[in-house]
């Protein structure tokens, strides 16, 4: 990675080759965070560097292998340990024993539960990677959903015509209703006026009749003389007598 | 790490790694090193980055790097506390 960077910025390389090792401020580019790289990022290595016995790098054993063979590093390690313990540079006290037991316990845990934990961690990492890799798929799904929604909205927009027709019919019906209400109102008003005229006519005629009747009766009554009254009473008595005889 | 990978100057490329240096040429090799504080700082940063790229920044890492760092710390702290521990020596006569 560093060599690639140096190959790109020739000025840095030139200064380094001339021994001018000042603190060159390289162009600050974050390889795994920015979009500035011009080539695909190389994938991460699958496995880390190899170690033996948990802590010792494989390269150390290769370094010994060229000179001493396979058993060389083990012999060296055992001899070194024996020397250190013999000279009591490694002091065997209670803490040494406790540490040894603790290391044994850690080794036991790693041997027993390590594979399970590793599988679980791999699963988590794979889920995360799949989620990130599937960004395109998720984007496509979103776009398809948007298309579906758009089509549905267009289908709904067609229905707006029917809705508009219905509203127009509704408005026409309201207009008709208002028109008829007003016609009804006019006819009612006309009828009321006619009824009034009729009542006025009737009342006048009735009052005229009553007045004429009163006038006739009054004149008739006033025209009756006392002589006529006596005659009428006598006639009545005579009639009564005759009726009494007849019965 | 504080610095990104691109901010650490690269080591001189044509020089040998330390393991391939003959003992006789060691002083000259050291002479070619940049032992100013900045150079030492960046050398440590390079070593840290190399360690991380090799053991930590991988798809399926293990506990090896942590075990190595812990072992190194144990050894260093043992050396630092040796003055106290050496009173527990079992030998009596020499």
mmCIF file of C-alpha atoms in Angstrom:
data_model
loop_
_atom_site.group_PDB
_atom_site.id
_atom_site.type_symbol
_atom_site.label_atom_id
_atom_site.label_comp_id
_atom_site.label_asym_id
_atom_site.label_seq_id
_atom_site.Cartn_x
_atom_site.Cartn_y
_atom_site.Cartn_z
ATOM 1 C CA UNK A 1 0.000 0.000 0.000
ATOM 2 C CA UNK A 2 2.737 2.416 0.944
ATOM 3 C CA UNK A 3 4.757 1.519 -2.110
ATOM 4 C CA UNK A 4 1.749 2.202 -4.294
ATOM 5 C CA UNK A 5 1.345 5.582 -2.712
ATOM 6 C CA UNK A 6 4.998 6.377 -3.191
ATOM 7 C CA UNK A 7 4.890 5.256 -6.799
ATOM 8 C CA UNK A 8 2.057 7.638 -7.367
ATOM 9 C CA UNK A 9 3.597 10.690 -5.779
ATOM 10 C CA UNK A 10 6.950 10.816 -7.544
ATOM 11 C CA UNK A 11 8.073 13.866 -5.638
ATOM 12 C CA UNK A 12 8.079 11.976 -2.382
ATOM 13 C CA UNK A 13 10.121 9.165 -3.868
ATOM 14 C CA UNK A 14 12.621 11.570 -5.349
ATOM 15 C CA UNK A 15 13.161 13.265 -2.042
ATOM 16 C CA UNK A 16 13.570 9.957 -0.262
ATOM 17 C CA UNK A 17 16.032 8.628 -2.807
ATOM 18 C CA UNK A 18 18.189 11.692 -2.301
ATOM 19 C CA UNK A 19 18.211 11.075 1.398
ATOM 20 C CA UNK A 20 16.315 14.244 2.181
ATOM 21 C CA UNK A 21 14.215 12.598 4.814
ATOM 22 C CA UNK A 22 12.220 15.549 5.947
ATOM 23 C CA UNK A 23 8.736 14.905 7.108
ATOM 24 C CA UNK A 24 7.058 15.045 3.753
ATOM 25 C CA UNK A 25 3.383 15.713 4.028
ATOM 26 C CA UNK A 26 1.991 13.119 1.671
ATOM 27 C CA UNK A 27 -1.368 13.822 0.063
ATOM 28 C CA UNK A 28 -3.766 12.821 2.749
ATOM 29 C CA UNK A 29 -5.831 10.045 1.274
ATOM 30 C CA UNK A 30 -7.713 7.473 3.278
ATOM 31 C CA UNK A 31 -7.664 4.371 1.156
ATOM 32 C CA UNK A 32 -10.577 2.564 2.726
ATOM 33 C CA UNK A 33 -12.695 5.577 3.538
ATOM 34 C CA UNK A 34 -12.650 7.904 0.545
ATOM 35 C CA UNK A 35 -13.838 7.741 -3.017
ATOM 36 C CA UNK A 36 -10.599 9.150 -4.366
ATOM 37 C CA UNK A 37 -8.804 5.953 -5.322
ATOM 38 C CA UNK A 38 -8.501 5.292 -9.003
ATOM 39 C CA UNK A 39 -8.485 1.507 -8.890
ATOM 40 C CA UNK A 40 -10.476 -1.171 -7.125
ATOM 41 C CA UNK A 41 -9.460 -1.773 -3.558
ATOM 42 C CA UNK A 42 -7.679 -5.071 -3.129
ATOM 43 C CA UNK A 43 -9.647 -7.474 -0.971
ATOM 44 C CA UNK A 44 -8.500 -8.122 2.540
ATOM 45 C CA UNK A 45 -6.387 -11.230 3.009
ATOM 46 C CA UNK A 46 -8.448 -14.191 4.117
ATOM 47 C CA UNK A 47 -6.210 -15.322 6.975
ATOM 48 C CA UNK A 48 -3.752 -13.518 9.200
ATOM 49 C CA UNK A 49 -0.090 -14.418 9.451
ATOM 50 C CA UNK A 50 0.563 -17.892 10.785
ATOM 51 C CA UNK A 51 1.782 -18.465 14.301
ATOM 52 C CA UNK A 52 2.881 -21.555 16.139
ATOM 53 C CA UNK A 53 1.947 -22.325 19.720
ATOM 54 C CA UNK A 54 -0.351 -19.342 19.751
ATOM 55 C CA UNK A 55 2.238 -16.584 19.870
ATOM 56 C CA UNK A 56 5.390 -17.315 17.850
ATOM 57 C CA UNK A 57 5.372 -16.087 14.231
ATOM 58 C CA UNK A 58 6.012 -18.683 11.568
ATOM 59 C CA UNK A 59 8.829 -16.534 10.147
ATOM 60 C CA UNK A 60 10.942 -17.136 13.235
ATOM 61 C CA UNK A 61 10.791 -20.874 12.618
ATOM 62 C CA UNK A 62 11.676 -20.364 8.962
ATOM 63 C CA UNK A 63 14.610 -18.204 10.056
ATOM 64 C CA UNK A 64 15.843 -21.098 12.202
ATOM 65 C CA UNK A 65 14.999 -23.751 9.611
ATOM 66 C CA UNK A 66 17.633 -22.545 7.136
ATOM 67 C CA UNK A 67 20.382 -22.952 9.706
ATOM 68 C CA UNK A 68 19.258 -25.606 12.200
ATOM 69 C CA UNK A 69 16.477 -27.682 10.668
ATOM 70 C CA UNK A 70 13.032 -28.368 11.975
ATOM 71 C CA UNK A 71 13.840 -29.055 15.613
ATOM 72 C CA UNK A 72 16.272 -26.156 15.940
ATOM 73 C CA UNK A 73 13.860 -23.522 17.196
ATOM 74 C CA UNK A 74 12.327 -25.927 19.698
ATOM 75 C CA UNK A 75 15.720 -26.907 21.028
ATOM 76 C CA UNK A 76 16.682 -23.248 21.208
ATOM 77 C CA UNK A 77 13.521 -22.365 23.038
ATOM 78 C CA UNK A 78 13.819 -25.220 25.499
ATOM 79 C CA UNK A 79 17.481 -24.448 26.083
ATOM 80 C CA UNK A 80 16.764 -20.780 26.594
ATOM 81 C CA UNK A 81 14.008 -21.585 29.074
ATOM 82 C CA UNK A 82 16.220 -24.073 30.897
ATOM 83 C CA UNK A 83 19.059 -21.559 31.077
ATOM 84 C CA UNK A 84 16.852 -18.805 32.369
ATOM 85 C CA UNK A 85 15.342 -21.062 35.023
ATOM 86 C CA UNK A 86 18.709 -22.515 35.971
ATOM 87 C CA UNK A 87 20.207 -19.074 36.464
ATOM 88 C CA UNK A 88 16.980 -18.028 38.184
ATOM 89 C CA UNK A 89 16.300 -15.247 35.744
ATOM 90 C CA UNK A 90 12.920 -16.924 35.705
ATOM 91 C CA UNK A 91 12.107 -17.281 39.341
ATOM 92 C CA UNK A 92 9.847 -20.097 40.354
ATOM 93 C CA UNK A 93 7.709 -18.628 43.095
ATOM 94 C CA UNK A 94 3.994 -18.748 43.846
ATOM 95 C CA UNK A 95 3.235 -16.227 41.122
ATOM 96 C CA UNK A 96 5.008 -18.362 38.543
ATOM 97 C CA UNK A 97 2.825 -21.333 39.454
ATOM 98 C CA UNK A 98 -0.318 -19.221 39.432
ATOM 99 C CA UNK A 99 0.652 -17.794 36.072
ATOM 100 C CA UNK A 100 1.290 -21.260 34.688
ATOM 101 C CA UNK A 101 -2.138 -22.426 35.817
ATOM 102 C CA UNK A 102 -3.723 -19.322 34.337
ATOM 103 C CA UNK A 103 -1.983 -19.876 31.003
ATOM 104 C CA UNK A 104 -3.149 -23.487 31.039
ATOM 105 C CA UNK A 105 -6.685 -22.353 31.688
ATOM 106 C CA UNK A 106 -6.523 -19.834 28.810
ATOM 107 C CA UNK A 107 -5.146 -22.471 26.451
ATOM 108 C CA UNK A 108 -7.895 -24.868 27.506
ATOM 109 C CA UNK A 109 -10.566 -22.200 26.850
ATOM 110 C CA UNK A 110 -9.121 -21.304 23.465
ATOM 111 C CA UNK A 111 -8.901 -24.944 22.399
ATOM 112 C CA UNK A 112 -12.446 -25.714 23.570
ATOM 113 C CA UNK A 113 -14.453 -22.607 22.785
ATOM 114 C CA UNK A 114 -12.278 -21.006 20.117
ATOM 115 C CA UNK A 115 -13.859 -22.720 17.081
ATOM 116 C CA UNK A 116 -17.398 -21.893 18.270
ATOM 117 C CA UNK A 117 -16.546 -18.259 18.840
ATOM 118 C CA UNK A 118 -14.753 -18.104 15.484
ATOM 119 C CA UNK A 119 -17.790 -19.526 13.682
ATOM 120 C CA UNK A 120 -20.063 -17.039 15.379
ATOM 121 C CA UNK A 121 -17.744 -14.134 14.542
ATOM 122 C CA UNK A 122 -17.532 -15.276 10.926
ATOM 123 C CA UNK A 123 -21.308 -15.399 10.760
ATOM 124 C CA UNK A 124 -21.619 -11.849 12.087
ATOM 125 C CA UNK A 125 -18.966 -10.604 9.664
ATOM 126 C CA UNK A 126 -20.600 -12.392 6.718
ATOM 127 C CA UNK A 127 -23.983 -10.896 7.566
ATOM 128 C CA UNK A 128 -22.455 -7.438 7.695
ATOM 129 C CA UNK A 129 -20.606 -7.945 4.402
ATOM 130 C CA UNK A 130 -23.738 -9.299 2.723
ATOM 131 C CA UNK A 131 -25.700 -6.324 3.927
ATOM 132 C CA UNK A 132 -23.136 -3.918 2.485
ATOM 133 C CA UNK A 133 -22.727 -5.874 -0.764
ATOM 134 C CA UNK A 134 -26.480 -5.968 -1.226
ATOM 135 C CA UNK A 135 -26.749 -2.201 -1.406
ATOM 136 C CA UNK A 136 -27.442 -2.442 -5.137
ATOM 137 C CA UNK A 137 -30.140 -5.036 -4.533
ATOM 138 C CA UNK A 138 -31.789 -2.898 -1.897
ATOM 139 C CA UNK A 139 -31.642 0.102 -4.203
ATOM 140 C CA UNK A 140 -33.232 -1.920 -7.010
ATOM 141 C CA UNK A 141 -35.981 -3.072 -4.671
ATOM 142 C CA UNK A 142 -36.647 0.520 -3.676
ATOM 143 C CA UNK A 143 -36.831 1.565 -7.337
ATOM 144 C CA UNK A 144 -39.228 -1.271 -8.154
ATOM 145 C CA UNK A 145 -41.423 -0.260 -5.258
ATOM 146 C CA UNK A 146 -41.384 3.317 -6.510
ATOM 147 C CA UNK A 147 -42.458 2.142 -9.985
ATOM 148 C CA UNK A 148 -45.281 0.100 -8.494
ATOM 149 C CA UNK A 149 -46.436 3.096 -6.497
ATOM 150 C CA UNK A 150 -46.258 5.346 -9.545
ATOM 151 C CA UNK A 151 -48.367 2.943 -11.612
ATOM 152 C CA UNK A 152 -50.932 2.688 -8.876
ATOM 153 C CA UNK A 153 -51.086 6.459 -8.642
ATOM 154 C CA UNK A 154 -51.627 6.688 -12.398
ATOM 155 C CA UNK A 155 -54.425 4.135 -12.101
ATOM 156 C CA UNK A 156 -55.941 6.260 -9.393
ATOM 157 C CA UNK A 157 -55.565 9.363 -11.554
ATOM 158 C CA UNK A 158 -57.746 7.715 -14.193
ATOM 159 C CA UNK A 159 -60.477 7.377 -11.601
ATOM 160 C CA UNK A 160 -60.374 11.123 -11.076
ATOM 161 C CA UNK A 161 -62.379 11.512 -14.346
ATOM 162 C CA UNK A 162 -65.235 9.485 -12.914
ATOM 163 C CA UNK A 163 -65.004 11.456 -9.738
ATOM 164 C CA UNK A 164 -65.179 14.678 -11.737
ATOM 165 C CA UNK A 165 -68.254 13.468 -13.627
ATOM 166 C CA UNK A 166 -69.921 12.552 -10.402
ATOM 167 C CA UNK A 167 -69.150 15.923 -8.938
ATOM 168 C CA UNK A 168 -70.476 17.663 -12.015
ATOM 169 C CA UNK A 169 -73.705 15.645 -11.753
ATOM 170 C CA UNK A 170 -73.860 16.531 -8.114
ATOM 171 C CA UNK A 171 -73.493 20.231 -8.842
ATOM 172 C CA UNK A 172 -76.156 20.018 -11.578
ATOM 173 C CA UNK A 173 -78.490 18.354 -9.128
ATOM 174 C CA UNK A 174 -77.869 21.052 -6.578
ATOM 175 C CA UNK A 175 -78.591 23.709 -9.179
ATOM 176 C CA UNK A 176 -81.808 21.946 -10.140
ATOM 177 C CA UNK A 177 -82.801 21.711 -6.511
ATOM 178 C CA UNK A 178 -82.170 25.393 -5.955
ATOM 179 C CA UNK A 179 -84.126 26.276 -9.086
ATOM 180 C CA UNK A 180 -87.091 24.192 -7.998
ATOM 181 C CA UNK A 181 -86.968 25.585 -4.506
ATOM 182 C CA UNK A 182 -87.167 29.100 -5.902
ATOM 183 C CA UNK A 183 -90.012 28.217 -8.286
ATOM 184 C CA UNK A 184 -91.848 26.744 -5.337
ATOM 185 C CA UNK A 185 -91.163 29.866 -3.366
ATOM 186 C CA UNK A 186 -92.517 32.096 -6.168
ATOM 187 C CA UNK A 187 -95.643 30.003 -6.561
ATOM 188 C CA UNK A 188 -96.211 30.137 -2.810
ATOM 189 C CA UNK A 189 -95.864 33.916 -2.806
ATOM 190 C CA UNK A 190 -98.262 34.302 -5.741
ATOM 191 C CA UNK A 191 -100.748 31.971 -4.085
ATOM 192 C CA UNK A 192 -100.577 33.963 -0.864
ATOM 193 C CA UNK A 193 -101.301 37.186 -2.713
ATOM 194 C CA UNK A 194 -104.231 35.619 -4.581
ATOM 195 C CA UNK A 195 -105.609 34.194 -1.323
ATOM 196 C CA UNK A 196 -105.417 37.653 0.181
ATOM 197 C CA UNK A 197 -107.333 39.154 -2.720
ATOM 198 C CA UNK A 198 -109.924 36.381 -2.419
ATOM 199 C CA UNK A 199 -110.351 36.953 1.294
ATOM 200 C CA UNK A 200 -110.717 40.699 0.749
ATOM 201 C CA UNK A 201 -113.423 40.104 -1.896
ATOM 202 C CA UNK A 202 -115.253 37.607 0.303
ATOM 203 C CA UNK A 203 -115.175 39.840 3.328
ATOM 204 C CA UNK A 204 -116.414 42.840 1.403
ATOM 205 C CA UNK A 205 -119.249 40.823 -0.134
ATOM 206 C CA UNK A 206 -120.226 39.330 3.223
ATOM 207 C CA UNK A 207 -120.178 42.705 4.951
ATOM 208 C CA UNK A 208 -122.271 44.204 2.155
ATOM 209 C CA UNK A 209 -124.809 41.410 2.451
ATOM 210 C CA UNK A 210 -125.008 41.731 6.222
ATOM 211 C CA UNK A 211 -125.400 45.460 5.949
ATOM 212 C CA UNK A 212 -128.162 45.143 3.347
ATOM 213 C CA UNK A 213 -129.939 42.516 5.418
ATOM 214 C CA UNK A 214 -129.774 44.723 8.517
ATOM 215 C CA UNK A 215 -131.048 47.697 6.520
ATOM 216 C CA UNK A 216 -133.999 45.729 5.098
ATOM 217 C CA UNK A 217 -134.917 44.292 8.501
ATOM 218 C CA UNK A 218 -134.635 47.696 10.169
ATOM 219 C CA UNK A 219 -136.814 49.315 7.509
ATOM 220 C CA UNK A 220 -139.373 46.535 7.730
ATOM 221 C CA UNK A 221 -139.471 46.716 11.529
ATOM 222 C CA UNK A 222 -139.685 50.485 11.505
ATOM 223 C CA UNK A 223 -142.523 50.373 8.933
ATOM 224 C CA UNK A 224 -144.787 48.276 11.186
ATOM 225 C CA UNK A 225 -147.513 50.547 12.766
ATOM 226 C CA UNK A 226 -149.207 49.939 16.155
ATOM 227 C CA UNK A 227 -152.542 49.286 14.334
ATOM 228 C CA UNK A 228 -150.979 46.544 12.317
ATOM 229 C CA UNK A 229 -149.455 45.158 15.494
ATOM 230 C CA UNK A 230 -152.820 44.990 17.232
ATOM 231 C CA UNK A 231 -154.382 43.319 14.264
ATOM 232 C CA UNK A 232 -151.609 40.796 14.144
ATOM 233 C CA UNK A 233 -152.016 39.967 17.838
ATOM 234 C CA UNK A 234 -155.773 39.662 17.492
ATOM 235 C CA UNK A 235 -155.363 37.464 14.523
ATOM 236 C CA UNK A 236 -152.922 35.312 16.507
ATOM 237 C CA UNK A 237 -155.360 34.928 19.396
ATOM 238 C CA UNK A 238 -158.135 34.035 17.015
ATOM 239 C CA UNK A 239 -155.923 31.419 15.430
ATOM 240 C CA UNK A 240 -155.144 30.008 18.844
ATOM 241 C CA UNK A 241 -158.811 29.755 19.713
ATOM 242 C CA UNK A 242 -159.637 28.038 16.489
ATOM 243 C CA UNK A 243 -156.808 25.641 17.017
ATOM 244 C CA UNK A 244 -158.076 24.932 20.529
ATOM 245 C CA UNK A 245 -161.587 24.160 19.158
ATOM 246 C CA UNK A 246 -160.195 21.965 16.496
ATOM 247 C CA UNK A 247 -158.286 19.968 19.066
ATOM 248 C CA UNK B 1 -3.409 4.776 15.207
ATOM 249 C CA UNK B 2 -3.615 8.521 14.958
ATOM 250 C CA UNK B 3 -2.083 8.640 11.507
ATOM 251 C CA UNK B 4 -3.555 7.132 8.390
ATOM 252 C CA UNK B 5 -1.399 4.833 6.324
ATOM 253 C CA UNK B 6 -0.792 7.461 3.680
ATOM 254 C CA UNK B 7 0.667 9.890 6.176
ATOM 255 C CA UNK B 8 3.599 7.695 7.243
ATOM 256 C CA UNK B 9 6.689 8.119 5.047
ATOM 257 C CA UNK B 10 7.968 4.913 3.569
ATOM 258 C CA UNK B 11 11.270 3.392 4.573
ATOM 259 C CA UNK B 12 14.146 3.423 2.056
ATOM 260 C CA UNK B 13 13.285 0.540 -0.163
ATOM 261 C CA UNK B 14 16.628 -0.683 -1.386
ATOM 262 C CA UNK B 15 17.994 -1.447 2.053
ATOM 263 C CA UNK B 16 18.136 -4.938 3.510
ATOM 264 C CA UNK B 17 15.791 -6.076 6.253
ATOM 265 C CA UNK B 18 17.465 -6.418 9.596
ATOM 266 C CA UNK B 19 17.482 -10.226 9.529
ATOM 267 C CA UNK B 20 19.489 -10.390 6.307
ATOM 268 C CA UNK B 21 22.191 -8.044 7.527
ATOM 269 C CA UNK B 22 25.561 -9.599 8.299
ATOM 270 C CA UNK B 23 26.901 -8.804 11.730
ATOM 271 C CA UNK B 24 29.870 -6.966 10.319
ATOM 272 C CA UNK B 25 27.712 -4.677 8.293
ATOM 273 C CA UNK B 26 25.410 -3.878 11.192
ATOM 274 C CA UNK B 27 27.047 -0.537 12.154
ATOM 275 C CA UNK B 28 26.810 0.682 8.572
ATOM 276 C CA UNK B 29 23.201 -0.488 8.431
ATOM 277 C CA UNK B 30 22.423 1.389 11.632
ATOM 278 C CA UNK B 31 24.234 4.395 10.202
ATOM 279 C CA UNK B 32 21.869 4.468 7.299
ATOM 280 C CA UNK B 33 18.880 4.544 9.635
ATOM 281 C CA UNK B 34 17.067 7.707 10.426
ATOM 282 C CA UNK B 35 17.469 7.910 14.193
ATOM 283 C CA UNK B 36 16.003 11.339 14.669
ATOM 284 C CA UNK B 37 12.955 11.346 16.966
ATOM 285 C CA UNK B 38 10.683 11.782 13.979
ATOM 286 C CA UNK B 39 12.355 8.924 12.144
ATOM 287 C CA UNK B 40 12.098 6.606 15.130
ATOM 288 C CA UNK B 41 8.475 7.583 15.587
ATOM 289 C CA UNK B 42 7.679 6.792 11.994
ATOM 290 C CA UNK B 43 9.651 3.545 12.183
ATOM 291 C CA UNK B 44 7.442 2.475 15.070
ATOM 292 C CA UNK B 45 4.387 3.575 13.113
ATOM 293 C CA UNK B 46 5.514 1.478 10.129
ATOM 294 C CA UNK B 47 6.041 -1.519 12.345
ATOM 295 C CA UNK B 48 2.606 -1.039 13.884
ATOM 296 C CA UNK B 49 1.001 -0.735 10.462
ATOM 297 C CA UNK B 50 2.830 -3.805 9.181
ATOM 298 C CA UNK B 51 1.743 -5.786 12.230
ATOM 299 C CA UNK B 52 -1.851 -4.702 11.809
ATOM 300 C CA UNK B 53 -1.917 -5.428 8.093
ATOM 301 C CA UNK B 54 -0.515 -8.868 8.701
ATOM 302 C CA UNK B 55 -2.476 -10.045 11.722
ATOM 303 C CA UNK B 56 -5.404 -7.729 12.436
ATOM 304 C CA UNK B 57 -6.705 -6.366 9.152
ATOM 305 C CA UNK B 58 -7.731 -9.724 7.720
ATOM 306 C CA UNK B 59 -11.066 -11.325 7.059
ATOM 307 C CA UNK B 60 -10.816 -14.121 9.575
ATOM 308 C CA UNK B 61 -8.410 -13.018 12.237
ATOM 309 C CA UNK B 62 -7.795 -14.848 15.484
ATOM 310 C CA UNK B 63 -6.530 -13.980 18.885
ATOM 311 C CA UNK B 64 -2.903 -14.465 17.783
ATOM 312 C CA UNK B 65 -2.023 -10.740 17.603
ATOM 313 C CA UNK B 66 -3.569 -10.090 21.009
ATOM 314 C CA UNK B 67 -1.813 -13.111 22.467
ATOM 315 C CA UNK B 68 1.481 -11.876 21.002
ATOM 316 C CA UNK B 69 1.041 -8.373 22.359
ATOM 317 C CA UNK B 70 0.004 -9.744 25.753
ATOM 318 C CA UNK B 71 3.018 -12.066 25.842
ATOM 319 C CA UNK B 72 5.334 -9.214 24.971
ATOM 320 C CA UNK B 73 3.801 -7.092 27.678
ATOM 321 C CA UNK B 74 4.224 -9.925 30.196
ATOM 322 C CA UNK B 75 7.907 -10.281 29.344
ATOM 323 C CA UNK B 76 8.554 -6.534 29.545
ATOM 324 C CA UNK B 77 6.700 -6.145 32.822
ATOM 325 C CA UNK B 78 8.581 -9.173 34.195
ATOM 326 C CA UNK B 79 11.862 -7.475 33.336
ATOM 327 C CA UNK B 80 10.700 -4.229 34.915
ATOM 328 C CA UNK B 81 9.656 -5.923 38.154
ATOM 329 C CA UNK B 82 12.666 -8.227 38.319
ATOM 330 C CA UNK B 83 14.283 -6.151 41.075
ATOM 331 C CA UNK B 84 11.379 -7.012 43.351
ATOM 332 C CA UNK B 85 11.011 -10.603 42.195
ATOM 333 C CA UNK B 86 14.652 -11.555 42.675
ATOM 334 C CA UNK B 87 14.173 -11.641 46.441
ATOM 335 C CA UNK B 88 12.202 -14.855 45.891
ATOM 336 C CA UNK B 89 15.240 -16.686 44.531
ATOM 337 C CA UNK B 90 15.616 -20.206 45.876
ATOM 338 C CA UNK B 91 19.402 -20.420 45.616
ATOM 339 C CA UNK B 92 21.334 -19.865 48.824
ATOM 340 C CA UNK B 93 25.058 -19.958 48.210
ATOM 341 C CA UNK B 94 25.876 -18.060 45.042
#
